[in-house]
Tab-separated table of C-alpha atoms in Angstrom:
chain	number	residue	atom	x	y	z
A	1	UNK	CA	-39.851	46.129	170.373
A	2	UNK	CA	-36.533	45.256	169.138
A	3	UNK	CA	-36.364	43.355	165.744
A	4	UNK	CA	-33.767	40.493	165.843
A	5	UNK	CA	-31.532	40.331	162.828
A	6	UNK	CA	-31.450	36.522	162.336
A	7	UNK	CA	-28.667	36.887	159.816
A	8	UNK	CA	-26.051	38.263	162.095
A	9	UNK	CA	-23.188	35.898	162.315
A	10	UNK	CA	-24.681	33.724	159.459
A	11	UNK	CA	-22.249	33.194	156.433
A	12	UNK	CA	-23.269	34.699	153.137
A	13	UNK	CA	-24.800	32.340	150.441
A	14	UNK	CA	-21.570	32.622	148.361
A	15	UNK	CA	-19.410	31.847	151.387
A	16	UNK	CA	-21.636	28.973	152.169
A	17	UNK	CA	-21.371	27.559	148.597
A	18	UNK	CA	-17.726	28.209	148.524
A	19	UNK	CA	-17.168	26.315	151.760
A	20	UNK	CA	-19.109	23.352	150.323
A	21	UNK	CA	-17.208	23.478	147.092
A	22	UNK	CA	-13.956	23.296	148.927
A	23	UNK	CA	-14.910	20.629	151.118
A	24	UNK	CA	-16.104	18.475	148.279
A	25	UNK	CA	-13.085	19.155	146.185
A	26	UNK	CA	-10.732	18.257	149.280
A	27	UNK	CA	-12.688	15.025	149.709
A	28	UNK	CA	-12.504	14.147	145.950
A	29	UNK	CA	-8.742	14.725	145.911
A	30	UNK	CA	-8.472	12.352	149.042
A	31	UNK	CA	-10.444	9.832	147.220
A	32	UNK	CA	-8.242	10.228	144.218
A	33	UNK	CA	-5.112	9.992	146.067
A	34	UNK	CA	-6.000	6.697	147.675
A	35	UNK	CA	-6.564	5.186	144.194
A	36	UNK	CA	-3.643	7.101	142.572
A	37	UNK	CA	-1.098	8.369	145.224
A	38	UNK	CA	0.445	11.797	144.425
A	39	UNK	CA	3.572	10.310	143.383
A	40	UNK	CA	2.040	7.869	141.072
A	41	UNK	CA	1.152	8.383	137.408
A	42	UNK	CA	-1.889	6.880	135.672
A	43	UNK	CA	-0.555	4.101	133.212
A	44	UNK	CA	-1.966	1.895	130.479
A	45	UNK	CA	-2.032	-1.877	131.033
A	46	UNK	CA	-0.370	-4.295	128.678
A	47	UNK	CA	-2.315	-6.230	126.023
A	48	UNK	CA	-2.367	-10.006	125.541
A	49	UNK	CA	-1.290	-11.424	122.205
A	50	UNK	CA	-4.951	-12.297	121.568
A	51	UNK	CA	-5.958	-8.810	122.109
A	52	UNK	CA	-3.133	-7.365	120.036
A	53	UNK	CA	-3.989	-9.757	117.259
A	54	UNK	CA	-7.591	-8.569	117.234
A	55	UNK	CA	-6.592	-4.918	117.380
A	56	UNK	CA	-4.111	-5.119	114.614
A	57	UNK	CA	-6.012	-7.592	112.366
A	58	UNK	CA	-3.610	-10.591	112.219
A	59	UNK	CA	-3.885	-14.031	113.750
A	60	UNK	CA	-2.506	-14.833	117.062
A	61	UNK	CA	-0.427	-17.645	115.508
A	62	UNK	CA	1.315	-15.076	113.164
A	63	UNK	CA	2.183	-12.942	116.140
A	64	UNK	CA	3.670	-15.952	117.915
A	65	UNK	CA	5.707	-16.880	114.689
A	66	UNK	CA	7.020	-13.227	114.585
A	67	UNK	CA	8.102	-13.452	118.062
A	68	UNK	CA	9.890	-16.827	117.555
A	69	UNK	CA	11.688	-15.451	114.454
A	70	UNK	CA	12.700	-12.296	116.274
A	71	UNK	CA	10.780	-9.964	114.039
A	72	UNK	CA	9.009	-6.769	115.055
A	73	UNK	CA	8.842	-5.729	118.801
A	74	UNK	CA	9.739	-8.198	121.492
A	75	UNK	CA	6.768	-8.912	123.808
A	76	UNK	CA	6.925	-9.477	127.408
A	77	UNK	CA	6.779	-13.203	128.468
A	78	UNK	CA	4.801	-13.697	131.695
A	79	UNK	CA	5.402	-16.694	134.123
A	80	UNK	CA	3.098	-18.872	132.013
A	81	UNK	CA	4.672	-17.975	128.761
A	82	UNK	CA	1.933	-15.730	127.672
A	83	UNK	CA	2.971	-12.785	125.601
A	84	UNK	CA	1.873	-9.244	126.157
A	85	UNK	CA	2.522	-5.981	124.402
A	86	UNK	CA	2.425	-2.224	125.548
A	87	UNK	CA	0.611	0.173	123.412
A	88	UNK	CA	4.051	1.532	122.299
A	89	UNK	CA	4.902	-1.911	121.024
A	90	UNK	CA	1.650	-2.356	119.172
A	91	UNK	CA	2.468	0.748	117.300
A	92	UNK	CA	5.927	-0.550	116.668
A	93	UNK	CA	4.345	-3.644	115.520
A	94	UNK	CA	2.200	-1.649	113.075
A	95	UNK	CA	5.192	0.174	111.696
A	96	UNK	CA	6.842	-3.378	111.020
A	97	UNK	CA	3.829	-4.666	109.337
A	98	UNK	CA	3.432	-1.702	107.157
A	99	UNK	CA	7.057	-2.160	105.856
A	100	UNK	CA	6.858	-5.949	105.666
A	101	UNK	CA	3.521	-5.993	104.037
A	102	UNK	CA	3.520	-2.874	101.860
A	103	UNK	CA	0.325	-3.634	100.017
A	104	UNK	CA	-1.517	-3.608	103.306
A	105	UNK	CA	0.502	-0.507	104.808
A	106	UNK	CA	-2.719	1.684	105.023
A	107	UNK	CA	-4.468	-0.986	107.102
A	108	UNK	CA	-1.672	-1.538	109.494
A	109	UNK	CA	-0.408	2.034	109.673
A	110	UNK	CA	-3.357	4.416	109.040
A	111	UNK	CA	-1.907	7.741	109.932
A	112	UNK	CA	-2.824	10.510	107.385
A	113	UNK	CA	-0.629	11.092	104.395
A	114	UNK	CA	0.364	14.085	102.411
A	115	UNK	CA	-2.742	15.824	101.037
A	116	UNK	CA	-5.160	14.306	103.632
A	117	UNK	CA	-6.700	17.070	105.734
A	118	UNK	CA	-6.789	16.879	109.472
A	119	UNK	CA	-10.065	15.649	110.788
A	120	UNK	CA	-11.799	17.745	113.596
A	121	UNK	CA	-14.659	15.898	115.186
A	122	UNK	CA	-16.866	17.715	117.477
A	123	UNK	CA	-19.074	15.772	119.979
A	124	UNK	CA	-21.974	18.059	120.775
A	125	UNK	CA	-25.479	18.450	122.249
A	126	UNK	CA	-26.601	20.941	124.770
A	127	UNK	CA	-28.518	18.223	126.643
A	128	UNK	CA	-26.697	17.044	129.702
A	129	UNK	CA	-26.417	13.229	130.127
A	130	UNK	CA	-26.299	12.443	126.373
A	131	UNK	CA	-22.868	10.846	126.958
A	132	UNK	CA	-20.794	13.373	125.135
A	133	UNK	CA	-17.684	12.863	127.242
A	134	UNK	CA	-18.119	9.155	127.237
A	135	UNK	CA	-18.341	9.143	123.472
A	136	UNK	CA	-15.201	11.383	123.281
A	137	UNK	CA	-13.256	9.198	125.600
A	138	UNK	CA	-13.854	5.949	123.815
A	139	UNK	CA	-13.570	7.547	120.312
A	140	UNK	CA	-10.034	8.971	121.057
A	141	UNK	CA	-8.839	5.845	122.770
A	142	UNK	CA	-10.238	3.640	120.043
A	143	UNK	CA	-8.616	5.652	117.297
A	144	UNK	CA	-5.354	5.587	119.242
A	145	UNK	CA	-5.526	1.875	119.409
A	146	UNK	CA	-5.943	1.762	115.675
A	147	UNK	CA	-2.601	3.739	115.281
A	148	UNK	CA	-3.878	7.276	114.764
A	149	UNK	CA	-2.412	10.229	116.377
A	150	UNK	CA	-5.216	11.862	118.400
A	151	UNK	CA	-5.748	15.243	120.067
A	152	UNK	CA	-8.404	15.425	122.652
A	153	UNK	CA	-9.670	18.972	123.425
A	154	UNK	CA	-11.842	19.448	126.606
A	155	UNK	CA	-13.971	22.473	125.983
A	156	UNK	CA	-16.349	21.727	128.959
A	157	UNK	CA	-15.477	23.758	132.061
A	158	UNK	CA	-16.569	20.748	134.133
A	159	UNK	CA	-13.638	19.043	132.555
A	160	UNK	CA	-14.795	15.372	132.867
A	161	UNK	CA	-12.837	14.513	129.850
A	162	UNK	CA	-9.606	15.837	131.440
A	163	UNK	CA	-10.235	13.763	134.697
A	164	UNK	CA	-10.620	10.668	132.515
A	165	UNK	CA	-7.207	11.177	131.265
A	166	UNK	CA	-5.670	11.797	134.565
A	167	UNK	CA	-5.863	15.711	134.809
A	168	UNK	CA	-7.836	16.614	137.838
A	169	UNK	CA	-9.055	20.307	136.838
A	170	UNK	CA	-8.845	21.906	140.266
A	171	UNK	CA	-5.329	20.754	140.887
A	172	UNK	CA	-3.553	19.740	137.794
A	173	UNK	CA	-4.661	22.348	135.360
A	174	UNK	CA	-3.025	25.715	136.077
A	175	UNK	CA	-4.000	29.150	134.830
A	176	UNK	CA	-3.716	29.715	131.093
A	177	UNK	CA	-3.046	26.100	130.405
A	178	UNK	CA	-6.602	25.356	128.854
A	179	UNK	CA	-7.731	26.117	125.389
A	180	UNK	CA	-8.488	29.628	126.618
A	181	UNK	CA	-4.792	30.307	126.932
A	182	UNK	CA	-4.510	29.870	123.228
A	183	UNK	CA	-7.507	31.735	122.094
A	184	UNK	CA	-7.744	34.662	124.709
A	185	UNK	CA	-7.694	38.220	123.510
A	186	UNK	CA	-4.956	39.755	125.506
A	187	UNK	CA	-1.108	39.801	125.444
A	188	UNK	CA	-1.219	36.692	127.739
A	189	UNK	CA	-2.143	34.371	124.951
A	190	UNK	CA	0.163	31.465	124.468
A	191	UNK	CA	0.961	29.152	121.496
A	192	UNK	CA	-1.483	25.994	121.042
A	193	UNK	CA	1.666	23.655	121.610
A	194	UNK	CA	2.070	25.255	125.048
A	195	UNK	CA	-1.400	24.000	126.166
A	196	UNK	CA	-1.111	20.456	124.675
A	197	UNK	CA	-0.075	17.851	127.066
A	198	UNK	CA	0.774	14.192	126.743
A	199	UNK	CA	-1.286	11.469	128.375
A	200	UNK	CA	-0.652	7.932	129.653
A	201	UNK	CA	-2.591	6.670	126.678
A	202	UNK	CA	0.104	6.454	123.873
A	203	UNK	CA	-1.166	8.207	120.796
A	204	UNK	CA	-3.277	10.666	122.586
A	205	UNK	CA	-2.493	14.115	123.634
A	206	UNK	CA	-4.911	16.369	125.456
A	207	UNK	CA	-5.702	20.074	125.931
A	208	UNK	CA	-7.365	19.854	129.278
A	209	UNK	CA	-10.199	22.087	130.686
A	210	UNK	CA	-11.237	23.682	133.914
A	211	UNK	CA	-13.513	26.589	134.977
A	212	UNK	CA	-11.070	28.970	133.270
A	213	UNK	CA	-12.848	28.199	129.954
A	214	UNK	CA	-15.853	30.431	131.032
A	215	UNK	CA	-13.554	33.255	130.611
A	216	UNK	CA	-13.826	33.180	126.866
A	217	UNK	CA	-17.654	33.358	127.278
A	218	UNK	CA	-17.272	36.336	129.491
A	219	UNK	CA	-14.527	38.197	127.451
A	220	UNK	CA	-15.775	37.613	123.956
A	221	UNK	CA	-18.896	40.126	124.139
A	222	UNK	CA	-16.683	42.776	125.482
A	223	UNK	CA	-13.956	42.194	122.819
A	224	UNK	CA	-16.667	42.229	120.138
A	225	UNK	CA	-17.943	45.644	121.156
A	226	UNK	CA	-14.381	46.974	121.185
A	227	UNK	CA	-13.165	45.469	117.889
A	228	UNK	CA	-15.918	45.596	115.465
A	229	UNK	CA	-15.177	45.069	111.743
A	230	UNK	CA	-11.896	43.232	112.293
A	231	UNK	CA	-12.537	39.944	110.497
A	232	UNK	CA	-9.197	38.253	111.616
A	233	UNK	CA	-10.235	38.726	115.201
A	234	UNK	CA	-13.709	37.214	114.891
A	235	UNK	CA	-14.195	34.929	117.932
A	236	UNK	CA	-15.426	31.848	115.973
A	237	UNK	CA	-12.068	31.729	114.061
A	238	UNK	CA	-9.934	31.336	117.059
A	239	UNK	CA	-10.456	27.650	117.857
A	240	UNK	CA	-9.704	26.720	114.321
A	241	UNK	CA	-6.693	29.060	114.375
A	242	UNK	CA	-5.251	27.367	117.476
A	243	UNK	CA	-5.771	23.849	116.085
A	244	UNK	CA	-4.110	24.951	112.765
A	245	UNK	CA	-0.890	25.569	114.735
A	246	UNK	CA	-0.456	21.920	115.619
A	247	UNK	CA	-2.287	20.137	112.710
A	248	UNK	CA	0.889	18.515	111.408
A	249	UNK	CA	1.266	16.470	114.681
A	250	UNK	CA	-2.200	14.855	114.643
A	251	UNK	CA	-4.539	12.889	112.365
A	252	UNK	CA	-7.745	13.396	114.263
A	253	UNK	CA	-8.874	15.893	116.698
A	254	UNK	CA	-11.783	14.899	119.086
A	255	UNK	CA	-13.475	17.975	120.750
A	256	UNK	CA	-15.840	17.380	123.763
A	257	UNK	CA	-18.076	20.455	123.677
A	258	UNK	CA	-19.886	21.900	126.628
A	259	UNK	CA	-23.711	21.337	127.003
A	260	UNK	CA	-24.547	24.791	125.744
A	261	UNK	CA	-24.368	26.761	122.362
A	262	UNK	CA	-22.010	29.475	123.650
A	263	UNK	CA	-19.008	31.135	122.176
A	264	UNK	CA	-16.707	28.076	122.583
A	265	UNK	CA	-19.107	25.690	121.063
A	266	UNK	CA	-19.644	27.950	118.061
A	267	UNK	CA	-15.754	28.190	117.669
A	268	UNK	CA	-15.673	24.423	117.751
A	269	UNK	CA	-18.421	24.108	115.191
A	270	UNK	CA	-16.508	26.468	112.889
A	271	UNK	CA	-13.321	24.280	113.342
A	272	UNK	CA	-14.955	21.125	112.759
A	273	UNK	CA	-14.639	18.828	109.682
A	274	UNK	CA	-17.321	16.482	111.137
A	275	UNK	CA	-19.829	16.447	113.958
A	276	UNK	CA	-21.388	13.773	116.049
A	277	UNK	CA	-24.477	14.500	117.925
A	278	UNK	CA	-25.076	12.255	120.792
A	279	UNK	CA	-28.758	11.578	121.737
A	280	UNK	CA	-30.363	9.379	124.410
A	281	UNK	CA	-33.349	7.584	122.961
A	282	UNK	CA	-35.891	9.102	125.163
A	283	UNK	CA	-38.617	11.367	123.756
A	284	UNK	CA	-37.660	14.358	126.082
A	285	UNK	CA	-34.168	13.937	125.012
A	286	UNK	CA	-34.990	13.959	121.240
A	287	UNK	CA	-37.348	16.796	121.635
A	288	UNK	CA	-34.338	18.615	123.383
A	289	UNK	CA	-32.201	17.698	120.317
A	290	UNK	CA	-34.707	19.279	118.007
A	291	UNK	CA	-34.183	22.547	119.883
A	292	UNK	CA	-30.524	22.042	119.730
A	293	UNK	CA	-30.541	21.677	115.883
A	294	UNK	CA	-32.788	24.576	115.428
A	295	UNK	CA	-30.517	26.817	117.581
A	296	UNK	CA	-27.391	25.478	115.849
A	297	UNK	CA	-28.922	26.276	112.550
A	298	UNK	CA	-29.480	29.847	113.602
A	299	UNK	CA	-25.971	30.306	115.043
A	300	UNK	CA	-24.432	28.722	111.956
A	301	UNK	CA	-26.369	31.268	109.811
A	302	UNK	CA	-24.817	34.028	111.832
A	303	UNK	CA	-21.227	32.469	111.399
A	304	UNK	CA	-21.645	32.069	107.724
A	305	UNK	CA	-22.893	35.753	107.276
A	306	UNK	CA	-19.907	36.932	109.209
A	307	UNK	CA	-17.666	35.130	106.728
A	308	UNK	CA	-17.285	31.780	108.261
A	309	UNK	CA	-17.742	28.505	106.307
A	310	UNK	CA	-19.000	25.239	107.807
A	311	UNK	CA	-18.408	22.667	105.147
A	312	UNK	CA	-18.679	19.387	107.344
A	313	UNK	CA	-17.333	16.125	105.622
A	314	UNK	CA	-20.018	14.327	107.754
A	315	UNK	CA	-22.688	15.053	110.369
A	316	UNK	CA	-24.016	11.973	112.328
A	317	UNK	CA	-26.337	11.163	115.034
A	318	UNK	CA	-25.074	8.655	117.647
A	319	UNK	CA	-27.723	6.820	119.719
A	320	UNK	CA	-26.237	6.437	123.154
A	321	UNK	CA	-27.032	4.747	126.602
A	322	UNK	CA	-29.205	2.510	124.435
A	323	UNK	CA	-30.975	-0.518	125.749
A	324	UNK	CA	-31.813	-2.731	122.501
A	325	UNK	CA	-34.319	-4.671	124.531
A	326	UNK	CA	-36.382	-1.535	125.453
A	327	UNK	CA	-39.366	-1.483	123.036
A	328	UNK	CA	-40.040	2.273	123.471
A	329	UNK	CA	-36.298	3.013	122.995
A	330	UNK	CA	-36.406	1.030	119.756
A	331	UNK	CA	-39.390	3.098	118.562
A	332	UNK	CA	-37.602	6.367	119.108
A	333	UNK	CA	-34.491	4.880	117.364
A	334	UNK	CA	-36.755	3.936	114.485
A	335	UNK	CA	-38.236	7.616	114.530
A	336	UNK	CA	-34.825	8.954	114.230
A	337	UNK	CA	-33.940	6.656	111.325
A	338	UNK	CA	-37.103	7.652	109.470
A	339	UNK	CA	-36.454	11.417	109.949
A	340	UNK	CA	-32.554	11.495	109.498
A	341	UNK	CA	-32.007	8.238	107.318
A	342	UNK	CA	-28.353	7.354	106.949
A	343	UNK	CA	-27.217	10.285	108.948
A	344	UNK	CA	-28.167	7.980	112.043
A	345	UNK	CA	-25.125	5.903	112.772
A	346	UNK	CA	-25.845	2.262	112.292
A	347	UNK	CA	-23.994	1.352	115.499
A	348	UNK	CA	-25.414	2.349	118.711
A	349	UNK	CA	-23.700	2.876	122.171
A	350	UNK	CA	-25.328	0.551	124.449
A	351	UNK	CA	-26.217	1.174	128.021
A	352	UNK	CA	-23.701	-0.972	130.087
A	353	UNK	CA	-23.065	-1.257	133.860
A	354	UNK	CA	-19.504	-2.237	132.830
A	355	UNK	CA	-19.058	1.239	131.231
A	356	UNK	CA	-20.671	2.936	134.173
A	357	UNK	CA	-18.513	1.005	136.760
A	358	UNK	CA	-15.293	1.663	134.924
A	359	UNK	CA	-15.974	5.359	134.844
A	360	UNK	CA	-16.365	5.470	138.765
A	361	UNK	CA	-12.591	5.000	138.839
A	362	UNK	CA	-12.088	7.240	135.873
A	363	UNK	CA	-11.154	4.438	133.607
A	364	UNK	CA	-12.548	3.215	130.424
A	365	UNK	CA	-13.067	-0.492	129.318
A	366	UNK	CA	-10.000	-0.197	127.085
A	367	UNK	CA	-7.928	0.088	130.360
A	368	UNK	CA	-9.524	-2.945	132.154
A	369	UNK	CA	-9.410	-6.603	131.518
A	370	UNK	CA	-12.424	-8.906	130.917
A	371	UNK	CA	-12.040	-10.188	134.453
A	372	UNK	CA	-12.419	-6.820	136.215
A	373	UNK	CA	-16.019	-6.410	135.203
A	374	UNK	CA	-17.129	-9.835	134.042
A	375	UNK	CA	-16.351	-11.441	130.630
A	376	UNK	CA	-19.951	-11.423	129.202
A	377	UNK	CA	-20.612	-7.874	130.315
A	378	UNK	CA	-17.312	-6.638	129.171
A	379	UNK	CA	-17.655	-8.367	125.727
A	380	UNK	CA	-21.109	-6.966	124.975
A	381	UNK	CA	-19.878	-3.389	126.029
A	382	UNK	CA	-16.898	-3.611	123.750
A	383	UNK	CA	-18.769	-4.915	120.830
A	384	UNK	CA	-20.965	-1.933	120.980
A	385	UNK	CA	-18.060	0.470	121.512
A	386	UNK	CA	-15.901	-1.071	118.689
A	387	UNK	CA	-18.782	-0.909	116.329
A	388	UNK	CA	-19.319	2.852	116.817
A	389	UNK	CA	-15.451	3.438	116.353
A	390	UNK	CA	-15.276	1.291	113.358
A	391	UNK	CA	-18.078	3.243	111.783
A	392	UNK	CA	-16.163	6.615	112.551
A	393	UNK	CA	-13.117	4.989	110.960
A	394	UNK	CA	-15.077	4.166	107.772
A	395	UNK	CA	-16.141	7.871	107.731
A	396	UNK	CA	-12.555	9.093	107.928
A	397	UNK	CA	-11.455	6.608	105.178
A	398	UNK	CA	-14.286	7.907	102.884
A	399	UNK	CA	-12.957	11.629	103.523
A	400	UNK	CA	-9.421	10.567	102.780
A	401	UNK	CA	-10.504	8.484	99.760
A	402	UNK	CA	-8.980	5.253	100.913
């Protein structure tokens, strides 16, 4: 009796997966091109004078008088006479106000000064769905709106942060243009400045990510076996070394870590001056965070024993995707505050359909107007986002002793 091989002519599992990945990638690119044609570039909207007054911290009437007097940047006048400013003009306004009102210069133009060290903030947790990327996006954009020079680094091979800033990882991020290009072990390593790219959001530059980042996880064990005892080549120093090459160009670096405690994350932890651990207030997520902290502690011990030094200016826990009306969630937040005290940020990032809906088109609420998602929904979400960012700015000011 002949046995029929039912697998003859059937594609292999790897080919099957590849076929589906390529089909999905092509469809996503088609969707993206409908929203943003290949010849188009993502751009940031202008801001109304009322929004600018709130962002800068002056009254709308004061801005109107500056415009009438011809002082500061010249806003665009709409058909109804309403004034609007680009983010470039907002920064120009900040520079003008810092000069015109020198006693308040630090408030209007908060970029770090001589003697103030670069702040590198890692956003981490190995639990997926804890809103690391969302937190990184809104933190980077919120800081840029306040006048800081921000470098966003995407360390997640899935590269969601890159996509939010207009860089589709499969198509727009070529070989050797992620952070891996600046920290790799061979002769193809490039300078950090060669992998830093501008974004449409004035004040933010990005080091994008894609699957190439996994090469660091694969190559590091091999390199460690071949180069034992060379302290200058220790893997956990490489991220910090790359950042140091461009530190004069930025005030704050925001690092979106992958959801795992691999070599890239360990390098980011060693480079950091501050750490934000995002946690969804569900018991399974809090239990997962407990394991994350235990594993992080073990890894930090290994780094310190090898000569590294983790001396954070702050470590904070941020409650994300929080529904303040949910009683069980409130109990978990209370538990966290009992255990961690002041290390749990006072502000929480609320769960919001506005944030989720904006993300569907790879946008943030900073890029949308109130009318795009509903005024009340927009205002509630922005209240939460701005409260988180203001608390981080407070931490920066403490470090810089302002």
